[in-house]
Amino acid sequence: MTDVTVAALPAPRSIWSLRFEKFRGHRLAMYSLVFLAVLTAICLMAWPLSQYLGIDPNKTNLLARFKAPNAQHWLGTDDLGRDVLIRLMYGGQVSIAVGLLATFLMTVLGVAVGVTAGFLGGRTDAVLMRLTDCMIALPLIPLLIVLGAVDLTKLGLSAASAGSPLFIFLRIVIIIALVDWTTMARIARAGAIQVRDRDYVRAATVAGAKRRYNVLVHVLPNISTPLIVAATLTVGRVILLESTLSFLGFGIVPPTPTWGNMLTNAQQLIISAPHLAVYPGLLIFATVMAVNFVGDGVRYAFDPRAENEGRSH
Amino acid sequence: MLRYTLSRLSQAILVTFVMSFLLFMLIGLMPGDPLENMLEGNPSLTPELMAQMRELYGLDQSVFARYWNWLMAALSGDLGYSSLYFRPVTDVLFPAMLQTVKLMGLTLLVSVPLALLLGSLAARKPNGLIDSVVGVFSFASISLPNFWVSLLLIILFSVKLGWLPASGTPLSAAPSALEQMRHMVLPVAVLAMFHVGPLVRYVRASMIETLSADFVRTARAKGLGEGSVMVRHALRNALIPMVTVLALSFGSLFSGALVVETIFGMLGMGKMIYDAIGNIDFNLALVGLLLATIVTLLANLLADLAYALLDPRITL
Amino acid sequence: MSNPLLEIDRLSVHIPMRGKGLLSSGIKLRAVDEVSLTMQRGETLAIVGESGSGKSTLGYVVAGLRQQTGGSLKITPSRPHQNGRKPVQIIFQDPFSALDPRMTVEDIIGEPLRLMGQDRGTRRGRVLEVLEQVGMPAEAAQRYPHQFSGGQRQRLAIARALIGDPELIVADEPLSALDVSIQSKILNLMSDIKERHGISYFFISHDFGVVRHLADRVAVLYLGRLMELAPADEIFANPAHPYTRALMDAVPRIGRGRRKRGQVLKGEIPTPLNPPSGCVFHTRCPRATAICSTERPLLLPLVSRPAQLAACHHKE
Ligand SMILES: Nc1ncnc2c1ncn2[C@@H]1O[C@H](COP(=O)(O)OP(=O)(O)OP(=O)(O)O)[C@@H](O)[C@H]1O
Ligand code: SF4
Ligand SMILES: [Mg+2]
């Protein structure tokens, strides 16, 4: 009865090591990843560096406005006499953190909606998908501005906590996730519908699996590939949204620096100090571009059409 | 087709009402309350008087009752008073709409032909030189912050070179058409640049697909020139689904318009919404947002209908 | 025997059809219509019939994947209520969709035990045991499904069905997706298992050759209704129902390549949305008379061979 030749098969290589190898082959993506790692590391140095140089990045000093780069202020000072470099570094922390956190949150939200719609089907699906259709069409920036203007004390929060930097940070993460989960939902739904009708889900159901088990054990792992790809590409868009919102004054507000709100004032200083408008924008651009390249690499690495390379079939 | 149209239309109307209620609630969550903002700094106002006024304006009622009152008034044409401009909302709204229609219309006039041109050129030789340049360009346009590009263009063309004005609105009372156009160049350029990026990707993909389709190969075999194959067959085929793509891009185009109008100081819908929210002008913010939403929903509805009408594969 | 393993009594599955939009159209599809049959312990029942006759639907109800809309179904396990053990398991046709590509073979096969609450350590020994029973080496446990051929996967699916020690296995055309040379091997494996473990198969098939080899009794379905139910040797020797006869004449024997699915008789299969009156087969039956289109024939034993039941006014 043993016509089976499994023993001759190569030891299984994890799908992840194959993917990583392919990702490494995507040179732009690899460079971008290195760039992002270095950038993050530098941004995380903000506090130690400010200690070392003896700088308080939020302290205004009207006697030291528009200083040229010098030993203490490596990139000079801004219109209020604050150190540009340290503020850029803190701003980077905020941008990257918002990008990652909001993406995570909207993935959770989108997967919840999408998997529910796809797995339950029927009327639930129809209603949820109409909802997503409407959300997709809406103009995001105006919507985000209203959400950014919401007075949290009216929702029962104390004035002190509503105004704390942590809350302002969390609020921006939450509102971006709230308006931009639709792509994730669609991807998750499409995947859930596919997996729902696979025979392995049916077999598990016959063996006593409940809906929750099937979603956690079968559906989620099998739709993770398109979700990871989409999530990577989302990080860049979130960083852009956050910086736009902060630029417009409805995102993260001073004194906490962000790359977006550092440009709010630069607009008034275009004539006197145009260089102040260059650094933050350049950093946003470089970061988002790098994130998008990484996303491109992830997509390439996860592409199933190339997944069988090096396999013994 | 009629049934489909009616059912989609009724859905859109339902969504509009739901959205108007949600926006009403959201706007109500902005800081302060309408009366306080309107009468702020008036020393003759005692707390008792204030309470009376609140009752008069119905502000002591539940959010549902207030929404109902607002809705009834709005449906009868009374959109309220703008506390920011001290004028009825309608008076502020119409010039702003006109401005935005102008801005977005000009943008489309630039971006659509440009996308078609660049997309077709790129599709002719995938991975060729033009394709790579177009690829980098569209990649950049989804990675660049539009407000920063606006600032850079102002620095370059207005401050350094002095070629173009830095504001989108002429200062003189009766500007000539040429003068108006000069002021529109930078805003339109920025908006178009960001609109073209995703569009060109789409045109390229659908052109490559149609160029490899059978009927195009037949046309080539019949000895039709390359140019006429591109335009008569491939381009025409790519245009049909493009209606949908354009309609779906309406939301992001409007978002871009808000940013551009704000930076270039143009009193369009976007800047109006921005100012209204920034200055807690409840009535104006609500109407502006609602209008933007309705127009977007309408654009999508039209796209769906047009698609259903044009695509032979969908029978209704 | 007084205590059958499976009793199905006038079981129906009527599927309400969705109209346009969210509303039901009021039309019902009769996928399975008033089917009654019983299965004894250790007995293998083959279900045959053309595509769309309701075989899978009936099998899904038996396996608990679907709810019947009418009638009843009773399974009486010999050892009831043992820590979550399921007396029924299932094997499918497509071995590629049957195994989760993200799980190792050990996890796939052990899943029924996992669902019974056993931990990985407890499961392992049993996994290796069933792997051996289906003729797979122990090394297979750490591999992923994509490393196996169709036949090997079907063995793994059988192993998963076996591991929870079931009494009835619903097998929905387990051979039809396999190469002919593999088919006979899997068939041998299945009859081996049947003999060794005393398992019953609810065996859905298009292939009379396979049915003859494995089945103790045969049920013939047409448009959701039971046409004939008889011991295998009797039905092959003397098919009583015109439909059974037509099926046997039309179907090639095993070894002649894959079955072409679908219609094997002259004329269109009527739609189960609106089945013919009286005997549902009368539109295609060579013996049909006036009574056939008005009165529904009952499933009754033949006078000469009482173990053989057929639903026909003119049965042989
Ligand atoms: N979920 C469903 N929704 C609508 N119709 C269904 C559904 N499930 C089954 N049907 C219909 O019920 C009828 C019986 O289908 P079923 O799959 O049981 O047939 P079958 O005998 O297994 O056919 P095959 O040999 O092709 O597998 C078919 O007409 C099918 O279209
Ligand atoms: S009842 Fe009449 S139509 Fe039906 S199978 Fe018998 S002879 Fe044919
Ligand atoms: Mg079937």
mmCIF file of C-alpha atoms in Angstrom, chain A:
data_model
loop_
_atom_site.group_PDB
_atom_site.id
_atom_site.type_symbol
_atom_site.label_atom_id
_atom_site.label_comp_id
_atom_site.label_asym_id
_atom_site.label_seq_id
_atom_site.Cartn_x
_atom_site.Cartn_y
_atom_site.Cartn_z
ATOM 1 C CA MET A 1 0.000 0.000 0.000
ATOM 2 C CA THR A 2 3.011 2.285 0.191
ATOM 3 C CA ASP A 3 3.339 3.698 -3.257
ATOM 4 C CA VAL A 4 4.049 6.965 -1.556
ATOM 5 C CA THR A 5 7.382 8.648 -1.898
ATOM 6 C CA VAL A 6 7.167 11.394 0.645
ATOM 7 C CA ALA A 7 10.492 10.498 2.183
ATOM 8 C CA ALA A 8 12.201 11.657 -0.990
ATOM 9 C CA LEU A 9 10.673 15.120 -0.759
ATOM 10 C CA PRO A 10 12.933 17.942 0.361
ATOM 11 C CA ALA A 11 12.478 19.100 3.920
ATOM 12 C CA PRO A 12 9.791 21.751 3.931
ATOM 13 C CA ARG A 13 11.070 25.305 3.731
ATOM 14 C CA SER A 14 8.979 27.783 5.507
ATOM 15 C CA ILE A 15 7.019 30.020 3.205
ATOM 16 C CA TRP A 16 8.432 32.961 5.143
ATOM 17 C CA SER A 17 12.030 32.235 4.366
ATOM 18 C CA LEU A 18 11.160 32.035 0.680
ATOM 19 C CA ARG A 19 9.389 35.339 0.877
ATOM 20 C CA PHE A 20 12.200 36.987 2.712
ATOM 21 C CA GLU A 21 14.603 35.838 0.050
ATOM 22 C CA LYS A 22 12.419 37.295 -2.666
ATOM 23 C CA PHE A 23 12.034 40.541 -0.763
ATOM 24 C CA ARG A 24 15.794 40.814 -0.516
ATOM 25 C CA GLY A 25 15.918 40.473 -4.278
ATOM 26 C CA HIS A 26 13.844 43.646 -4.630
ATOM 27 C CA ARG A 27 16.676 46.086 -4.253
ATOM 28 C CA LEU A 28 14.733 49.343 -3.938
ATOM 29 C CA ALA A 29 12.588 47.816 -1.239
ATOM 30 C CA MET A 30 15.634 46.581 0.632
ATOM 31 C CA TYR A 31 17.342 49.982 0.506
ATOM 32 C CA SER A 32 14.111 51.618 1.586
ATOM 33 C CA LEU A 33 13.817 49.296 4.540
ATOM 34 C CA VAL A 34 17.354 50.106 5.596
ATOM 35 C CA PHE A 35 16.625 53.806 5.154
ATOM 36 C CA LEU A 36 13.510 53.556 7.314
ATOM 37 C CA ALA A 37 15.377 51.628 9.994
ATOM 38 C CA VAL A 38 18.134 54.224 10.108
ATOM 39 C CA LEU A 39 15.627 57.077 10.092
ATOM 40 C CA THR A 40 13.680 55.533 12.959
ATOM 41 C CA ALA A 41 16.857 54.978 14.926
ATOM 42 C CA ILE A 42 17.909 58.593 14.421
ATOM 43 C CA CYS A 43 14.472 59.899 15.415
ATOM 44 C CA LEU A 44 14.612 57.813 18.571
ATOM 45 C CA MET A 45 17.847 59.629 19.454
ATOM 46 C CA ALA A 46 15.931 62.902 19.870
ATOM 47 C CA TRP A 47 15.818 62.871 23.642
ATOM 48 C CA PRO A 48 19.452 61.829 24.285
ATOM 49 C CA LEU A 49 20.706 64.288 21.701
ATOM 50 C CA SER A 50 18.702 67.176 23.128
ATOM 51 C CA GLN A 51 20.114 66.348 26.558
ATOM 52 C CA TYR A 52 23.622 66.235 25.174
ATOM 53 C CA LEU A 53 23.260 69.556 23.379
ATOM 54 C CA GLY A 54 21.346 71.079 26.256
ATOM 55 C CA ILE A 55 18.261 71.968 24.216
ATOM 56 C CA ASP A 56 14.585 72.088 25.123
ATOM 57 C CA PRO A 57 12.872 71.648 21.753
ATOM 58 C CA ASN A 58 9.601 73.240 22.854
ATOM 59 C CA LYS A 59 11.101 76.273 24.550
ATOM 60 C CA THR A 60 10.762 79.459 22.564
ATOM 61 C CA ASN A 61 13.577 81.956 22.593
ATOM 62 C CA LEU A 62 12.807 85.105 20.691
ATOM 63 C CA LEU A 63 16.414 86.267 20.950
ATOM 64 C CA ALA A 64 17.608 83.260 18.959
ATOM 65 C CA ARG A 65 15.239 83.275 15.984
ATOM 66 C CA PHE A 66 16.337 82.054 12.549
ATOM 67 C CA LYS A 67 19.830 81.127 13.734
ATOM 68 C CA ALA A 68 22.064 79.631 11.083
ATOM 69 C CA PRO A 69 23.391 76.119 11.779
ATOM 70 C CA ASN A 70 25.983 76.157 14.576
ATOM 71 C CA ALA A 71 27.602 73.890 17.154
ATOM 72 C CA GLN A 72 24.529 73.793 19.369
ATOM 73 C CA HIS A 73 21.803 74.034 16.745
ATOM 74 C CA TRP A 74 23.010 71.751 13.966
ATOM 75 C CA LEU A 75 20.248 72.752 11.578
ATOM 76 C CA GLY A 76 19.686 76.223 13.022
ATOM 77 C CA THR A 77 16.565 77.516 14.757
ATOM 78 C CA ASP A 78 13.045 78.334 13.629
ATOM 79 C CA ASP A 79 10.898 81.459 13.863
ATOM 80 C CA LEU A 80 10.467 80.994 17.598
ATOM 81 C CA GLY A 81 14.105 80.190 18.259
ATOM 82 C CA ARG A 82 13.576 76.444 18.692
ATOM 83 C CA ASP A 83 16.068 73.878 17.483
ATOM 84 C CA VAL A 84 15.035 72.597 14.030
ATOM 85 C CA LEU A 85 16.893 69.281 14.140
ATOM 86 C CA ILE A 86 15.515 68.093 17.458
ATOM 87 C CA ARG A 87 12.011 69.091 16.435
ATOM 88 C CA LEU A 88 12.393 67.180 13.167
ATOM 89 C CA MET A 89 13.506 64.125 15.114
ATOM 90 C CA TYR A 90 10.533 64.291 17.462
ATOM 91 C CA GLY A 91 8.263 64.920 14.499
ATOM 92 C CA GLY A 92 9.566 61.763 12.875
ATOM 93 C CA GLN A 93 8.717 59.737 15.953
ATOM 94 C CA VAL A 94 5.163 61.026 15.796
ATOM 95 C CA SER A 95 4.733 60.420 12.061
ATOM 96 C CA ILE A 96 6.078 56.893 12.169
ATOM 97 C CA ALA A 97 4.119 56.004 15.289
ATOM 98 C CA VAL A 98 0.865 57.367 13.865
ATOM 99 C CA GLY A 99 1.500 55.548 10.591
ATOM 100 C CA LEU A 100 2.037 52.183 12.254
ATOM 101 C CA LEU A 101 -0.626 52.467 14.934
ATOM 102 C CA ALA A 102 -3.391 53.788 12.703
ATOM 103 C CA THR A 103 -2.632 51.151 10.106
ATOM 104 C CA PHE A 104 -2.820 48.469 12.754
ATOM 105 C CA LEU A 105 -6.091 49.806 14.088
ATOM 106 C CA MET A 106 -7.713 50.126 10.675
ATOM 107 C CA THR A 107 -6.578 46.636 9.764
ATOM 108 C CA VAL A 108 -8.315 45.313 12.853
ATOM 109 C CA LEU A 109 -11.421 47.350 12.063
ATOM 110 C CA GLY A 110 -11.450 46.477 8.369
ATOM 111 C CA VAL A 111 -10.866 42.791 9.014
ATOM 112 C CA ALA A 112 -13.653 42.732 11.581
ATOM 113 C CA VAL A 113 -16.121 44.311 9.186
ATOM 114 C CA GLY A 114 -14.901 42.453 6.101
ATOM 115 C CA VAL A 115 -14.746 39.006 7.656
ATOM 116 C CA THR A 116 -18.142 39.467 9.279
ATOM 117 C CA ALA A 117 -19.663 40.511 5.966
ATOM 118 C CA GLY A 118 -17.936 37.820 3.967
ATOM 119 C CA PHE A 119 -18.393 34.974 6.386
ATOM 120 C CA LEU A 120 -21.996 35.655 7.323
ATOM 121 C CA GLY A 121 -23.051 36.684 3.826
ATOM 122 C CA GLY A 122 -26.670 37.470 3.027
ATOM 123 C CA ARG A 123 -28.214 40.619 4.368
ATOM 124 C CA THR A 124 -25.422 41.438 6.821
ATOM 125 C CA ASP A 125 -23.055 41.410 3.888
ATOM 126 C CA ALA A 126 -25.271 43.586 1.713
ATOM 127 C CA VAL A 127 -25.685 46.228 4.412
ATOM 128 C CA LEU A 128 -22.028 46.305 5.431
ATOM 129 C CA MET A 129 -20.872 46.548 1.832
ATOM 130 C CA ARG A 130 -23.239 49.424 1.060
ATOM 131 C CA LEU A 131 -21.747 51.156 4.079
ATOM 132 C CA THR A 132 -18.211 50.642 2.802
ATOM 133 C CA ASP A 133 -19.202 51.843 -0.658
ATOM 134 C CA CYS A 134 -20.414 55.109 0.837
ATOM 135 C CA MET A 135 -17.330 55.485 3.008
ATOM 136 C CA ILE A 136 -15.016 54.954 0.064
ATOM 137 C CA ALA A 137 -16.650 57.769 -1.847
ATOM 138 C CA LEU A 138 -16.476 60.385 0.882
ATOM 139 C CA PRO A 139 -13.869 63.157 0.757
ATOM 140 C CA LEU A 140 -11.484 62.204 3.554
ATOM 141 C CA ILE A 141 -9.831 65.486 4.440
ATOM 142 C CA PRO A 142 -13.008 67.482 5.229
ATOM 143 C CA LEU A 143 -14.301 64.537 7.212
ATOM 144 C CA LEU A 144 -11.048 64.272 9.146
ATOM 145 C CA ILE A 145 -11.113 67.983 9.881
ATOM 146 C CA VAL A 146 -14.534 67.778 11.527
ATOM 147 C CA LEU A 147 -13.474 64.716 13.462
ATOM 148 C CA GLY A 148 -10.322 66.559 14.450
ATOM 149 C CA ALA A 149 -12.428 69.493 15.645
ATOM 150 C CA VAL A 150 -14.693 67.382 17.851
ATOM 151 C CA ASP A 151 -14.611 68.636 21.420
ATOM 152 C CA LEU A 152 -13.881 65.571 23.499
ATOM 153 C CA THR A 153 -15.167 67.223 26.675
ATOM 154 C CA LYS A 154 -18.602 67.039 25.071
ATOM 155 C CA LEU A 155 -18.146 63.296 25.028
ATOM 156 C CA GLY A 156 -17.517 63.281 28.731
ATOM 157 C CA LEU A 157 -13.747 63.571 28.817
ATOM 158 C CA SER A 158 -12.119 65.885 31.322
ATOM 159 C CA ALA A 159 -10.590 69.016 29.845
ATOM 160 C CA ALA A 160 -7.160 68.082 31.171
ATOM 161 C CA SER A 161 -7.001 64.671 29.560
ATOM 162 C CA ALA A 162 -8.627 65.854 26.323
ATOM 163 C CA GLY A 163 -5.834 68.382 25.930
ATOM 164 C CA SER A 164 -2.958 66.079 26.872
ATOM 165 C CA PRO A 165 -0.479 65.219 24.124
ATOM 166 C CA LEU A 166 -1.171 61.508 24.502
ATOM 167 C CA PHE A 167 -4.873 62.023 23.866
ATOM 168 C CA ILE A 168 -4.263 64.266 20.910
ATOM 169 C CA PHE A 169 -1.978 61.600 19.513
ATOM 170 C CA LEU A 170 -4.469 58.788 20.097
ATOM 171 C CA ARG A 171 -7.298 60.810 18.687
ATOM 172 C CA ILE A 172 -5.529 61.303 15.388
ATOM 173 C CA VAL A 173 -4.727 57.605 15.216
ATOM 174 C CA ILE A 174 -8.348 56.736 15.876
ATOM 175 C CA ILE A 175 -9.953 59.176 13.479
ATOM 176 C CA ILE A 176 -7.681 58.180 10.619
ATOM 177 C CA ALA A 177 -8.499 54.526 11.257
ATOM 178 C CA LEU A 178 -12.196 55.388 11.424
ATOM 179 C CA VAL A 179 -12.366 56.958 7.980
ATOM 180 C CA ASP A 180 -9.910 54.779 6.086
ATOM 181 C CA TRP A 181 -10.695 51.150 6.946
ATOM 182 C CA THR A 182 -12.649 50.455 3.796
ATOM 183 C CA THR A 183 -9.835 49.060 1.641
ATOM 184 C CA MET A 184 -8.997 46.545 4.330
ATOM 185 C CA ALA A 185 -12.641 45.610 4.699
ATOM 186 C CA ARG A 186 -13.001 44.883 1.005
ATOM 187 C CA ILE A 187 -9.883 42.756 0.880
ATOM 188 C CA ALA A 188 -10.867 40.859 4.014
ATOM 189 C CA ARG A 189 -14.363 40.291 2.696
ATOM 190 C CA ALA A 190 -13.193 38.977 -0.661
ATOM 191 C CA GLY A 191 -10.834 36.589 1.116
ATOM 192 C CA ALA A 192 -13.400 35.452 3.651
ATOM 193 C CA ILE A 193 -15.892 34.646 0.903
ATOM 194 C CA GLN A 194 -13.296 32.541 -0.871
ATOM 195 C CA VAL A 195 -12.186 30.666 2.224
ATOM 196 C CA ARG A 196 -15.705 30.229 3.593
ATOM 197 C CA ASP A 197 -16.562 27.791 0.810
ATOM 198 C CA ARG A 198 -13.354 25.802 0.927
ATOM 199 C CA ASP A 199 -13.789 22.166 1.777
ATOM 200 C CA TYR A 200 -11.332 22.366 4.672
ATOM 201 C CA VAL A 201 -13.684 24.761 6.424
ATOM 202 C CA ARG A 202 -16.561 22.378 5.757
ATOM 203 C CA ALA A 203 -14.578 19.439 7.066
ATOM 204 C CA ALA A 204 -13.805 21.371 10.248
ATOM 205 C CA THR A 205 -17.478 22.252 10.628
ATOM 206 C CA VAL A 206 -18.452 18.605 10.340
ATOM 207 C CA ALA A 207 -15.879 17.833 13.015
ATOM 208 C CA GLY A 208 -17.571 20.308 15.322
ATOM 209 C CA ALA A 209 -15.912 23.659 14.558
ATOM 210 C CA LYS A 210 -17.904 26.770 15.338
ATOM 211 C CA ARG A 211 -17.813 29.994 13.352
ATOM 212 C CA ARG A 212 -15.285 31.591 15.681
ATOM 213 C CA TYR A 213 -12.886 28.678 15.321
ATOM 214 C CA ASN A 214 -13.159 28.721 11.544
ATOM 215 C CA VAL A 215 -12.513 32.446 11.348
ATOM 216 C CA LEU A 216 -9.516 32.322 13.673
ATOM 217 C CA VAL A 217 -7.935 29.087 12.521
ATOM 218 C CA HIS A 218 -8.770 28.927 8.826
ATOM 219 C CA VAL A 219 -9.946 32.273 7.455
ATOM 220 C CA LEU A 220 -7.502 34.722 9.031
ATOM 221 C CA PRO A 221 -4.279 32.831 8.227
ATOM 222 C CA ASN A 222 -5.452 32.296 4.674
ATOM 223 C CA ILE A 223 -6.289 35.919 3.976
ATOM 224 C CA SER A 224 -3.212 37.300 5.715
ATOM 225 C CA THR A 225 -1.186 37.652 2.519
ATOM 226 C CA PRO A 226 -3.263 40.328 0.753
ATOM 227 C CA LEU A 227 -3.872 42.017 4.091
ATOM 228 C CA ILE A 228 -0.189 42.343 4.893
ATOM 229 C CA VAL A 229 0.505 43.754 1.441
ATOM 230 C CA ALA A 230 -2.333 46.269 1.696
ATOM 231 C CA ALA A 231 -1.340 47.245 5.225
ATOM 232 C CA THR A 232 2.218 48.044 4.179
ATOM 233 C CA LEU A 233 0.964 50.268 1.398
ATOM 234 C CA THR A 234 -1.438 51.923 3.828
ATOM 235 C CA VAL A 235 1.267 53.125 6.199
ATOM 236 C CA GLY A 236 2.448 55.681 3.629
ATOM 237 C CA ARG A 237 -1.022 57.035 3.042
ATOM 238 C CA VAL A 238 -1.610 57.378 6.777
ATOM 239 C CA ILE A 239 1.604 59.355 7.225
ATOM 240 C CA LEU A 240 0.462 61.692 4.448
ATOM 241 C CA LEU A 241 -2.979 62.096 6.003
ATOM 242 C CA GLU A 242 -1.535 62.839 9.424
ATOM 243 C CA SER A 243 0.888 65.421 8.093
ATOM 244 C CA THR A 244 -1.819 67.101 6.007
ATOM 245 C CA LEU A 245 -4.118 67.238 8.983
ATOM 246 C CA SER A 246 -1.411 68.580 11.274
ATOM 247 C CA PHE A 247 -0.427 71.106 8.629
ATOM 248 C CA LEU A 248 -4.015 72.331 8.512
ATOM 249 C CA GLY A 249 -4.020 72.639 12.307
ATOM 250 C CA PHE A 250 -6.503 69.867 13.048
ATOM 251 C CA GLY A 251 -4.097 67.062 13.744
ATOM 252 C CA ILE A 252 -1.325 67.154 16.259
ATOM 253 C CA VAL A 253 -1.016 70.666 17.572
ATOM 254 C CA PRO A 254 2.049 72.563 18.833
ATOM 255 C CA PRO A 255 4.014 72.499 21.017
ATOM 256 C CA THR A 256 4.328 68.804 20.055
ATOM 257 C CA PRO A 257 6.255 69.013 16.792
ATOM 258 C CA THR A 258 5.311 67.006 13.732
ATOM 259 C CA TRP A 259 6.563 67.261 10.195
ATOM 260 C CA GLY A 260 3.125 68.508 9.202
ATOM 261 C CA ASN A 261 2.680 71.243 11.774
ATOM 262 C CA MET A 262 6.260 72.459 11.339
ATOM 263 C CA LEU A 263 5.117 73.502 7.865
ATOM 264 C CA THR A 264 2.087 75.414 9.130
ATOM 265 C CA ASN A 265 4.253 78.327 10.155
ATOM 266 C CA ALA A 266 6.640 77.941 7.288
ATOM 267 C CA GLN A 267 3.846 79.153 5.058
ATOM 268 C CA GLN A 268 4.032 82.552 6.671
ATOM 269 C CA LEU A 269 7.812 82.543 6.466
ATOM 270 C CA ILE A 270 8.196 81.698 2.828
ATOM 271 C CA ILE A 271 9.920 84.977 2.111
ATOM 272 C CA SER A 272 12.067 85.317 5.208
ATOM 273 C CA ALA A 273 13.105 81.697 5.796
ATOM 274 C CA PRO A 274 12.156 79.428 2.898
ATOM 275 C CA HIS A 275 14.599 76.743 4.031
ATOM 276 C CA LEU A 276 12.290 76.012 6.974
ATOM 277 C CA ALA A 277 9.750 74.768 4.444
ATOM 278 C CA VAL A 278 12.186 72.323 2.906
ATOM 279 C CA TYR A 279 13.306 69.889 5.624
ATOM 280 C CA PRO A 280 9.980 68.648 7.005
ATOM 281 C CA GLY A 281 8.429 68.176 3.573
ATOM 282 C CA LEU A 282 11.492 66.393 2.289
ATOM 283 C CA LEU A 283 11.360 64.020 5.229
ATOM 284 C CA ILE A 284 7.670 63.298 4.696
ATOM 285 C CA PHE A 285 8.328 62.640 1.033
ATOM 286 C CA ALA A 286 11.342 60.410 1.633
ATOM 287 C CA THR A 287 9.597 58.447 4.358
ATOM 288 C CA VAL A 288 6.394 57.872 2.451
ATOM 289 C CA MET A 289 8.303 57.000 -0.699
ATOM 290 C CA ALA A 290 10.414 54.493 1.224
ATOM 291 C CA VAL A 291 7.351 52.962 2.856
ATOM 292 C CA ASN A 292 5.704 52.616 -0.541
ATOM 293 C CA PHE A 293 8.789 50.947 -1.975
ATOM 294 C CA VAL A 294 8.778 48.516 0.923
ATOM 295 C CA GLY A 295 5.107 47.894 0.190
ATOM 296 C CA ASP A 296 5.989 47.197 -3.416
ATOM 297 C CA GLY A 297 8.651 44.739 -2.261
ATOM 298 C CA VAL A 298 6.250 43.000 0.087
ATOM 299 C CA ARG A 299 3.726 42.674 -2.700
ATOM 300 C CA TYR A 300 6.387 41.190 -4.939
ATOM 301 C CA ALA A 301 7.617 38.818 -2.253
ATOM 302 C CA PHE A 302 4.099 37.605 -1.488
ATOM 303 C CA ASP A 303 3.038 37.279 -5.114
ATOM 304 C CA PRO A 304 1.685 33.737 -5.404
ATOM 305 C CA ARG A 305 2.540 33.588 -9.101
ATOM 306 C CA ALA A 306 6.178 33.477 -8.107
ATOM 307 C CA GLU A 307 5.647 31.502 -4.918
ATOM 308 C CA ASN A 308 6.461 28.103 -6.355
ATOM 309 C CA GLU A 309 9.957 29.058 -7.377
ATOM 310 C CA GLY A 310 12.467 26.582 -6.059
ATOM 311 C CA ARG A 311 9.743 24.136 -5.112
ATOM 312 C CA SER A 312 9.722 20.550 -6.177
ATOM 313 C CA HIS A 313 6.576 20.229 -8.247
#
